[in-house]
Amino acid sequence: MQTELSTTLGVEHAVFGFTPFPAVAAAITRAGGFGVLGAVRYTAPDELARDLEWMTAHTDGLPYGLDVVMPARKVEGVTEAEVEAMIPDGHRDYVARILAEHDVPPLPEGETSGWRITGWMEEVARSQLDVAFDHPIKLLANALGSPPPDVIARAHDRGIRVAALAGSPRHARHHRDAGIDIVVAQGYEAGGHTGEIATMVLTPEVVAAVDPLPVLAAGGIGTGEQIAAGLALGAQGVWLGSLWLTTEEAELHSRRLTAKLLAAGPGDTVRSRALTGKPARQLRTAWTDAWDAADGPGPLPMPLQGLLVAEATSRIQRHGIDPLLGTPVGQIVGRMNSERSVQAVCDDLTRGFEKAVDRINRIAGRA
Amino acid sequence: MQTELSTTLGVEHAVFGFTPFPAVAAAITRAGGFGVLGAVRYTAPDELARDLEWMTAHTDGLPYGLDVVMPARKVEGVTEAEVEAMIPDGHRDYVARILAEHDVPPLPEGETSGWRITGWMEEVARSQLDVAFDHPIKLLANALGSPPPDVIARAHDRGIRVAALAGSPRHARHHRDAGIDIVVAQGYEAGGHTGEIATMVLTPEVVAAVDPLPVLAAGGIGTGEQIAAGLALGAQGVWLGSLWLTTEEAELHSRRLTAKLLAAGPGDTVRSRALTGKPARQLRTAWTDAWDAADGPGPLPMPLQGLLVAEATSRIQRHGIDPLLGTPVGQIVGRMNSERSVQAVCDDLTRGFEKAVDRINRIAGRA
């Protein structure tokens, strides 16, 4: 599975795997793909430094990348307390009511919510970048908009390629104009923040919009057949996130969540603003239902919603409260039905890709 | 572009084209595809008979099909007047208000609304079938649910294959159990009635659900690259509807509508209940905005919404009221940027398919 981009980057397969878990990212790289570690869960730069060192030690000199979140709209110059004060009491009451309805206990003494708004602030992303640039990352991806020009310049000075996610041709052109090297076209069916345009339509639209920049197809890709489809649409590679959540190397916070993912069908996700305030695809749960309910107060805009629900989310996860327990995941969750090693998953991807190529050649009368 | 299904049906390309226009359907068949005429706009059986005779005379003995609408929930045993009486006055007022805001004139004296609720009733669909079974159709497709067992039996007695649209693996299994021969997996990005699951995910899910029944991929397919993607996903053919709307043979009711379609981008459609009461993808217009507005009364359930808006839709179309003018169409509308003949469109599809196969072979190291 070799494209111009994968050859340039020195990877065997044009498969980019995004994951918050270093063990998964490293295993993707070792399996011949390109592992990309998500940085949003790191609040302390030394934790990120420790994990990047581990990544470097466990990837045999093969390339890996880092995904940061630099919001297009800055929330600098305000303290977390000031942002907290913007949250209406009615919304706090609503959170308390949902938690009470499901008998969700508080966090144990001494534990705090893992997710803080600070992870979404540019200054935190910048401190992560200071760490990242000290490590041999080969790709810097940004999940929200184009990174600032000086960040792109710092990356390029170090020979690091910069990627950004786009949900529309317009976003993609904006990235190109900002100097981005690779556009990840993230379709409607993807896990996490998505737009309305599905991968089948978005991929060729973005390829045409930013030509000759390389495009990765993201959303709805979890098998070798889907990789073949994404590449047939003109992508120079594919970007997979959800698929790794049920690998043996993934460290989900709860076995119950793994069980829910393994059992979910393709219709069991919803694109909801419940988690961050922006539409993000995730498991449909009693939690998302409560925020999408017509008689509820509805989600607050980013970043307020994320701040509002951070502690509640930690409590739900900590205690494994089944009806409320969710995670960002794409529609391919319907085919994530067994726990396997990253290597086994990657072997399946390449086998499925070869079978799809055989099939398309038979159909084209070339077999 | 030959699959087991296309070979069995005796067509050169595994491309199924759905259209309400006989000239388009016949041209698709003559170009080596499988033209399928939509019957929902026919209220008088003799008009359908006339057009099927024309189709037979203009398809050189090659196969074509018919698409009917037999709703899963029957609206038999009630008159149109009784259904009319179920519509709340507030909704009628809202229609009048939208029309007044946009200065929409009444229909000219003697003209009536073309679309009637009767087109959606089983008894009308059955009278269409009586006509259809007198003509050499090779495929009978149903847009809403599985047709009743006696209809499937009548079709099979005549060697006619029966297809049904599915938006989820569950729908697809229901069709298989009902004795359907071909399942059309219609993804979120498609024009008209769609579910939530995108084609990239839905196609392999449906293929797995009904194996070994043949599946057609529908939604998001308007280029040869997208055909290659749909076939890579395991489909035995593709089902295209939107693409034909801007062909030279299409007889849209208004040049302004053609102009809107040619100018629209991939983000200019919306999945709305404004037209029929069930979610259907269509051009986003001031009309869909009015029905999707939080401060409006919202759409009524099928079939009430269709009945409520029928005359208004005719008036909007008759007078070409630009901001309100829409049509069911999929997200591929963004690439429908020129008016061409059906033959030219089909030539592009096959050329694009061959190029995509070349590309995928290079990526797989087989070129």
CSV table of C-alpha atoms in Angstrom, one decimal, chain B:
chain,number,residue,atom,x,y,z
B,1,MET,CA,-17.5,-3.0,-15.2
B,2,GLN,CA,-18.9,-6.5,-15.0
B,3,THR,CA,-20.1,-8.3,-11.9
B,4,GLU,CA,-22.0,-11.5,-11.4
B,5,LEU,CA,-25.2,-9.4,-11.2
B,6,SER,CA,-24.6,-7.3,-14.3
B,7,THR,CA,-23.7,-10.4,-16.3
B,8,THR,CA,-26.9,-12.1,-15.1
B,9,LEU,CA,-29.0,-9.1,-16.1
B,10,GLY,CA,-27.2,-8.8,-19.4
B,11,VAL,CA,-25.9,-5.2,-19.1
B,12,GLU,CA,-22.4,-4.0,-20.0
B,13,HIS,CA,-21.8,-1.9,-16.9
B,14,ALA,CA,-22.9,-2.6,-13.3
B,15,VAL,CA,-24.4,0.9,-13.2
B,16,PHE,CA,-28.0,1.3,-12.3
B,17,GLY,CA,-29.5,4.8,-13.0
B,18,PHE,CA,-32.7,5.8,-11.3
B,19,THR,CA,-34.6,8.8,-12.8
B,20,PRO,CA,-38.1,10.1,-13.1
B,21,PHE,CA,-37.5,10.8,-16.8
B,22,PRO,CA,-38.1,8.1,-19.5
B,23,ALA,CA,-35.6,9.8,-21.9
B,24,VAL,CA,-32.9,9.6,-19.3
B,25,ALA,CA,-33.7,6.0,-18.2
B,26,ALA,CA,-33.7,4.8,-21.8
B,27,ALA,CA,-30.4,6.6,-22.5
B,28,ILE,CA,-28.8,5.0,-19.5
B,29,THR,CA,-29.8,1.6,-20.8
B,30,ARG,CA,-28.6,2.4,-24.3
B,31,ALA,CA,-25.2,3.5,-22.8
B,32,GLY,CA,-24.7,0.1,-21.3
B,33,GLY,CA,-26.1,0.7,-17.9
B,34,PHE,CA,-29.5,-0.3,-16.4
B,35,GLY,CA,-32.1,2.5,-16.5
B,36,VAL,CA,-34.7,2.5,-13.8
B,37,LEU,CA,-37.8,4.7,-14.3
B,38,GLY,CA,-39.3,6.2,-11.2
B,39,ALA,CA,-43.1,5.8,-11.1
B,40,VAL,CA,-44.1,8.1,-8.2
B,41,ARG,CA,-44.9,11.0,-10.4
B,42,TYR,CA,-47.5,9.0,-12.5
B,43,THR,CA,-51.0,9.3,-11.2
B,44,ALA,CA,-52.8,8.0,-14.3
B,45,PRO,CA,-51.9,4.4,-15.3
B,46,ASP,CA,-52.3,5.2,-19.0
B,47,GLU,CA,-49.5,7.8,-18.8
B,48,LEU,CA,-47.2,5.2,-17.3
B,49,ALA,CA,-48.3,2.7,-20.0
B,50,ARG,CA,-47.5,5.3,-22.7
B,51,ASP,CA,-44.0,6.0,-21.2
B,52,LEU,CA,-43.2,2.3,-20.7
B,53,GLU,CA,-44.1,1.6,-24.4
B,54,TRP,CA,-41.8,4.5,-25.3
B,55,MET,CA,-39.0,3.0,-23.1
B,56,THR,CA,-39.4,-0.4,-24.8
B,57,ALA,CA,-39.2,1.2,-28.2
B,58,HIS,CA,-36.1,3.2,-27.3
B,59,THR,CA,-33.9,0.6,-25.5
B,60,ASP,CA,-33.0,-1.7,-28.4
B,61,GLY,CA,-34.1,-4.8,-26.5
B,62,LEU,CA,-31.8,-4.0,-23.6
B,63,PRO,CA,-33.1,-4.3,-20.0
B,64,TYR,CA,-34.7,-1.6,-18.0
B,65,GLY,CA,-36.6,-1.4,-14.7
B,66,LEU,CA,-39.3,0.4,-12.8
B,67,ASP,CA,-39.2,2.0,-9.3
B,68,VAL,CA,-42.5,2.2,-7.4
B,69,VAL,CA,-43.3,3.5,-4.0
B,70,MET,CA,-45.3,1.1,-1.8
B,71,PRO,CA,-45.2,2.4,1.7
B,72,ALA,CA,-44.6,0.0,4.5
B,73,ARG,CA,-47.4,1.7,6.4
B,74,LYS,CA,-50.6,1.6,4.3
B,75,VAL,CA,-52.9,4.6,3.9
B,76,GLU,CA,-55.7,2.5,2.4
B,77,GLY,CA,-59.3,2.7,3.4
B,78,VAL,CA,-59.2,6.4,3.9
B,79,THR,CA,-60.0,9.1,1.3
B,80,GLU,CA,-57.7,11.9,0.5
B,81,ALA,CA,-60.3,14.3,2.1
B,82,GLU,CA,-60.1,12.3,5.4
B,83,VAL,CA,-56.3,12.6,5.4
B,84,GLU,CA,-56.6,16.3,4.5
B,85,ALA,CA,-58.8,16.8,7.6
B,86,MET,CA,-55.9,15.5,9.9
B,87,ILE,CA,-53.8,18.5,9.0
B,88,PRO,CA,-53.7,21.1,11.8
B,89,ASP,CA,-54.8,24.7,10.8
B,90,GLY,CA,-51.6,26.1,12.3
B,91,HIS,CA,-49.6,24.1,9.7
B,92,ARG,CA,-51.8,25.4,6.8
B,93,ASP,CA,-51.3,28.9,8.1
B,94,TYR,CA,-47.5,28.4,8.2
B,95,VAL,CA,-47.5,27.3,4.5
B,96,ALA,CA,-49.5,30.3,3.6
B,97,ARG,CA,-47.1,32.6,5.5
B,98,ILE,CA,-44.0,31.2,3.8
B,99,LEU,CA,-45.7,31.6,0.4
B,100,ALA,CA,-46.8,35.1,1.2
B,101,GLU,CA,-43.3,36.1,2.4
B,102,HIS,CA,-41.9,35.2,-0.9
B,103,ASP,CA,-44.8,36.6,-3.0
B,104,VAL,CA,-45.6,33.2,-4.6
B,105,PRO,CA,-48.5,33.6,-7.1
B,106,PRO,CA,-51.3,31.0,-7.2
B,107,LEU,CA,-51.3,28.3,-9.9
B,108,PRO,CA,-52.7,29.5,-13.2
B,109,GLU,CA,-56.4,28.9,-13.8
B,110,GLY,CA,-57.0,25.2,-14.7
B,111,GLU,CA,-53.7,23.9,-13.5
B,112,THR,CA,-53.6,21.5,-10.5
B,113,SER,CA,-50.8,20.3,-8.3
B,114,GLY,CA,-49.0,17.5,-10.1
B,115,TRP,CA,-48.1,15.6,-6.9
B,116,ARG,CA,-51.0,13.9,-5.1
B,117,ILE,CA,-50.9,11.8,-2.0
B,118,THR,CA,-52.5,9.0,-4.1
B,119,GLY,CA,-49.1,8.4,-5.7
B,120,TRP,CA,-48.0,7.1,-2.3
B,121,MET,CA,-50.9,4.8,-1.7
B,122,GLU,CA,-50.7,1.0,-2.2
B,123,GLU,CA,-53.8,0.9,-4.4
B,124,VAL,CA,-52.2,3.4,-6.8
B,125,ALA,CA,-48.9,1.5,-6.7
B,126,ARG,CA,-50.8,-1.7,-7.5
B,127,SER,CA,-52.5,-0.1,-10.6
B,128,GLN,CA,-49.0,1.0,-11.7
B,129,LEU,CA,-47.8,-2.6,-11.2
B,130,ASP,CA,-50.7,-4.0,-13.4
B,131,VAL,CA,-49.4,-1.7,-16.1
B,132,ALA,CA,-45.8,-2.5,-15.5
B,133,PHE,CA,-46.3,-6.3,-15.6
B,134,ASP,CA,-47.7,-5.8,-19.2
B,135,HIS,CA,-44.3,-4.4,-20.2
B,136,PRO,CA,-40.9,-6.1,-20.5
B,137,ILE,CA,-39.4,-4.6,-17.3
B,138,LYS,CA,-36.5,-6.7,-15.9
B,139,LEU,CA,-36.3,-5.1,-12.5
B,140,LEU,CA,-38.9,-3.8,-10.0
B,141,ALA,CA,-37.6,-1.6,-7.3
B,142,ASN,CA,-39.4,-0.3,-4.2
B,143,ALA,CA,-38.3,2.8,-2.4
B,144,LEU,CA,-40.1,2.2,0.8
B,145,GLY,CA,-39.8,-1.2,2.5
B,146,SER,CA,-40.3,-4.6,0.9
B,147,PRO,CA,-43.3,-5.0,-1.5
B,148,PRO,CA,-46.1,-7.3,-0.3
B,149,PRO,CA,-45.5,-11.1,-0.9
B,150,ASP,CA,-48.0,-11.3,-3.8
B,151,VAL,CA,-46.3,-8.6,-5.7
B,152,ILE,CA,-42.9,-10.3,-5.2
B,153,ALA,CA,-44.5,-13.5,-6.4
B,154,ARG,CA,-46.0,-11.9,-9.5
B,155,ALA,CA,-42.7,-10.3,-10.4
B,156,HIS,CA,-40.8,-13.6,-10.0
B,157,ASP,CA,-43.4,-15.4,-12.1
B,158,ARG,CA,-42.5,-13.1,-14.9
B,159,GLY,CA,-38.7,-13.4,-14.4
B,160,ILE,CA,-38.5,-9.9,-13.0
B,161,ARG,CA,-36.0,-9.3,-10.2
B,162,VAL,CA,-37.1,-7.3,-7.2
B,163,ALA,CA,-35.0,-4.7,-5.5
B,164,ALA,CA,-35.6,-2.7,-2.3
B,165,LEU,CA,-33.8,0.2,-0.7
B,166,ALA,CA,-32.3,-0.2,2.7
B,167,GLY,CA,-30.7,2.4,5.1
B,168,SER,CA,-29.5,-0.1,7.7
B,169,PRO,CA,-28.4,-3.7,8.0
B,170,ARG,CA,-31.7,-4.4,9.8
B,171,HIS,CA,-33.8,-3.1,6.9
B,172,ALA,CA,-31.7,-5.2,4.6
B,173,ARG,CA,-32.2,-8.4,6.5
B,174,HIS,CA,-35.9,-7.7,6.5
B,175,HIS,CA,-35.8,-7.4,2.7
B,176,ARG,CA,-33.9,-10.6,2.4
B,177,ASP,CA,-36.5,-12.4,4.6
B,178,ALA,CA,-39.3,-11.0,2.4
B,179,GLY,CA,-37.8,-12.6,-0.7
B,180,ILE,CA,-36.1,-9.6,-2.3
B,181,ASP,CA,-33.4,-10.4,-4.9
B,182,ILE,CA,-31.3,-7.2,-4.7
B,183,VAL,CA,-30.7,-4.8,-1.9
B,184,VAL,CA,-29.9,-1.2,-2.6
B,185,ALA,CA,-27.8,0.1,0.3
B,186,GLN,CA,-28.7,3.8,0.4
B,187,GLY,CA,-26.3,5.9,2.4
B,188,TYR,CA,-26.7,9.1,4.4
B,189,GLU,CA,-25.2,11.3,1.6
B,190,ALA,CA,-27.8,10.1,-1.0
B,191,GLY,CA,-30.6,12.3,-2.4
B,192,GLY,CA,-34.1,11.5,-1.2
B,193,HIS,CA,-35.0,9.4,1.8
B,194,THR,CA,-32.0,8.3,3.7
B,195,GLY,CA,-30.9,7.0,7.0
B,196,GLU,CA,-28.0,8.1,9.2
B,197,ILE,CA,-25.3,5.6,8.1
B,198,ALA,CA,-22.9,6.8,5.4
B,199,THR,CA,-22.3,4.7,2.2
B,200,MET,CA,-18.7,3.9,3.2
B,201,VAL,CA,-20.0,2.1,6.3
B,202,LEU,CA,-23.4,1.0,5.1
B,203,THR,CA,-22.3,-0.9,2.0
B,204,PRO,CA,-20.1,-3.5,3.7
B,205,GLU,CA,-22.5,-3.8,6.6
B,206,VAL,CA,-25.4,-4.6,4.2
B,207,VAL,CA,-23.2,-6.9,2.1
B,208,ALA,CA,-22.4,-8.8,5.3
B,209,ALA,CA,-26.0,-8.8,6.5
B,210,VAL,CA,-27.6,-10.3,3.3
B,211,ASP,CA,-24.7,-12.4,1.9
B,212,PRO,CA,-25.0,-13.9,-0.7
B,213,LEU,CA,-27.7,-11.6,-2.1
B,214,PRO,CA,-26.3,-8.9,-4.4
B,215,VAL,CA,-26.1,-5.4,-3.0
B,216,LEU,CA,-26.0,-2.1,-4.9
B,217,ALA,CA,-24.1,0.9,-3.3
B,218,ALA,CA,-26.1,4.1,-3.4
B,219,GLY,CA,-25.4,7.6,-2.1
B,220,GLY,CA,-22.4,9.7,-2.8
B,221,ILE,CA,-21.7,8.1,-6.2
B,222,GLY,CA,-21.4,10.3,-9.2
B,223,THR,CA,-17.9,9.7,-10.7
B,224,GLY,CA,-16.0,6.6,-11.9
B,225,GLU,CA,-13.7,6.9,-8.8
B,226,GLN,CA,-16.8,6.7,-6.5
B,227,ILE,CA,-18.0,3.7,-8.5
B,228,ALA,CA,-14.7,2.0,-7.9
B,229,ALA,CA,-15.0,2.8,-4.2
B,230,GLY,CA,-18.5,1.4,-4.0
B,231,LEU,CA,-17.5,-1.8,-5.8
B,232,ALA,CA,-14.3,-2.1,-3.6
B,233,LEU,CA,-16.7,-2.1,-0.6
B,234,GLY,CA,-18.3,-5.3,-1.9
B,235,ALA,CA,-21.2,-4.1,-3.9
B,236,GLN,CA,-22.2,-5.9,-7.1
B,237,GLY,CA,-23.2,-2.6,-8.7
B,238,VAL,CA,-23.9,1.0,-8.0
B,239,TRP,CA,-27.2,2.9,-8.0
B,240,LEU,CA,-27.1,6.5,-9.1
B,241,GLY,CA,-29.9,9.0,-9.0
B,242,SER,CA,-28.8,12.6,-8.5
B,243,LEU,CA,-26.2,12.7,-11.3
B,244,TRP,CA,-28.9,12.5,-14.1
B,245,LEU,CA,-30.8,15.6,-13.0
B,246,THR,CA,-28.4,17.9,-14.9
B,247,THR,CA,-28.2,15.8,-18.0
B,248,GLU,CA,-29.5,17.2,-21.3
B,249,GLU,CA,-32.3,14.6,-21.4
B,250,ALA,CA,-33.7,15.5,-18.0
B,251,GLU,CA,-36.9,17.5,-18.0
B,252,LEU,CA,-36.7,19.5,-14.8
B,253,HIS,CA,-39.7,21.9,-14.3
B,254,SER,CA,-37.5,25.0,-14.3
B,255,ARG,CA,-34.3,26.3,-15.8
B,256,ARG,CA,-33.7,28.1,-12.5
B,257,LEU,CA,-33.6,24.7,-10.7
B,258,THR,CA,-31.0,23.4,-13.2
B,259,ALA,CA,-29.0,26.5,-12.5
B,260,LYS,CA,-29.2,26.0,-8.8
B,261,LEU,CA,-28.1,22.4,-9.1
B,262,LEU,CA,-25.1,23.4,-11.3
B,263,ALA,CA,-24.1,26.0,-8.8
B,264,ALA,CA,-24.6,24.1,-5.6
B,265,GLY,CA,-21.7,22.9,-3.5
B,266,PRO,CA,-21.5,19.6,-1.5
B,267,GLY,CA,-22.6,21.4,1.7
B,268,ASP,CA,-25.7,22.9,0.0
B,269,THR,CA,-28.0,19.9,0.7
B,270,VAL,CA,-29.9,19.1,3.9
B,271,ARG,CA,-31.6,16.0,5.2
B,272,SER,CA,-35.0,17.4,6.1
B,273,ARG,CA,-38.5,16.2,6.7
B,274,ALA,CA,-39.8,19.3,4.9
B,275,LEU,CA,-40.9,17.5,1.7
B,276,THR,CA,-42.6,14.2,2.8
B,277,GLY,CA,-42.5,14.0,6.5
B,278,LYS,CA,-39.6,11.5,6.5
B,279,PRO,CA,-35.9,12.6,6.4
B,280,ALA,CA,-35.0,13.1,2.7
B,281,ARG,CA,-31.8,14.8,1.4
B,282,GLN,CA,-32.6,17.8,-0.8
B,283,LEU,CA,-31.2,21.2,-1.8
B,284,ARG,CA,-31.2,23.4,1.2
B,285,THR,CA,-33.6,26.3,0.5
B,286,ALA,CA,-35.6,29.0,2.4
B,287,TRP,CA,-38.4,26.3,2.3
B,288,THR,CA,-36.4,23.6,4.2
B,289,ASP,CA,-35.0,26.3,6.5
B,290,ALA,CA,-38.6,27.3,7.4
B,291,TRP,CA,-39.6,23.7,8.2
B,292,ASP,CA,-36.4,23.0,10.1
B,293,ALA,CA,-36.6,26.3,12.1
B,294,ALA,CA,-36.8,26.0,15.9
B,295,ASP,CA,-39.6,28.5,16.0
B,296,GLY,CA,-41.7,26.9,13.3
B,297,PRO,CA,-44.3,24.2,13.8
B,298,GLY,CA,-42.0,21.5,12.3
B,299,PRO,CA,-43.0,19.0,9.6
B,300,LEU,CA,-46.0,16.6,10.0
B,301,PRO,CA,-45.4,12.9,9.7
B,302,MET,CA,-45.7,11.1,6.3
B,303,PRO,CA,-48.1,11.2,4.5
B,304,LEU,CA,-49.6,14.4,6.0
B,305,GLN,CA,-46.6,16.6,5.2
B,306,GLY,CA,-46.6,15.6,1.5
B,307,LEU,CA,-50.2,16.4,1.3
B,308,LEU,CA,-49.8,19.7,3.2
B,309,VAL,CA,-47.1,21.0,0.9
B,310,ALA,CA,-48.1,19.6,-2.5
B,311,GLU,CA,-49.9,22.6,-3.9
B,312,ALA,CA,-47.3,25.0,-2.4
B,313,THR,CA,-44.5,23.0,-4.0
B,314,SER,CA,-46.3,23.1,-7.4
B,315,ARG,CA,-46.7,26.9,-7.1
B,316,ILE,CA,-43.0,27.4,-6.2
B,317,GLN,CA,-41.9,25.2,-9.1
B,318,ARG,CA,-44.4,26.7,-11.6
B,319,HIS,CA,-43.3,30.2,-10.9
B,320,GLY,CA,-39.6,29.4,-10.3
B,321,ILE,CA,-39.4,31.2,-7.0
B,322,ASP,CA,-35.7,31.0,-6.5
B,323,PRO,CA,-35.2,31.0,-2.7
B,324,LEU,CA,-37.8,28.3,-2.2
B,325,LEU,CA,-36.9,26.2,-5.3
B,326,GLY,CA,-35.5,22.8,-4.4
B,327,THR,CA,-35.4,19.1,-5.3
B,328,PRO,CA,-34.2,15.9,-3.7
B,329,VAL,CA,-30.5,15.5,-4.5
B,330,GLY,CA,-27.5,14.0,-2.9
B,331,GLN,CA,-24.2,15.5,-1.7
B,332,ILE,CA,-22.6,14.8,-5.1
B,333,VAL,CA,-24.4,17.9,-6.4
B,334,GLY,CA,-21.2,19.7,-5.7
B,335,ARG,CA,-19.6,17.9,-8.7
B,336,MET,CA,-22.6,18.3,-11.0
B,337,ASN,CA,-21.3,21.4,-12.7
B,338,SER,CA,-22.2,21.1,-16.4
B,339,GLU,CA,-25.1,19.9,-18.5
B,340,ARG,CA,-24.1,17.0,-20.6
B,341,SER,CA,-25.8,14.1,-22.5
B,342,VAL,CA,-26.4,10.8,-20.6
B,343,GLN,CA,-24.0,9.2,-23.0
B,344,ALA,CA,-21.2,11.7,-22.2
B,345,VAL,CA,-21.9,11.2,-18.5
B,346,CYS,CA,-21.7,7.4,-18.8
B,347,ASP,CA,-18.4,7.7,-20.9
B,348,ASP,CA,-16.9,9.8,-18.1
B,349,LEU,CA,-18.0,7.2,-15.5
B,350,THR,CA,-16.3,4.3,-17.3
B,351,ARG,CA,-13.2,6.4,-18.0
B,352,GLY,CA,-13.0,7.5,-14.3
B,353,PHE,CA,-13.5,3.9,-13.2
B,354,GLU,CA,-10.6,2.7,-15.4
B,355,LYS,CA,-8.4,5.5,-14.0
B,356,ALA,CA,-9.3,4.6,-10.5
B,357,VAL,CA,-8.4,0.9,-11.1
B,358,ASP,CA,-5.1,2.0,-12.6
B,359,ARG,CA,-4.4,4.1,-9.5
B,360,ILE,CA,-5.3,1.4,-7.0
B,361,ASN,CA,-3.1,-1.1,-8.9
B,362,ARG,CA,-0.2,1.3,-8.7
B,363,ILE,CA,-0.7,1.7,-5.0
B,364,ALA,CA,-0.9,-2.1,-4.6
B,365,GLY,CA,2.3,-2.4,-6.5
B,366,ARG,CA,0.7,-4.3,-9.3
B,367,ALA,CA,1.1,-1.8,-12.1
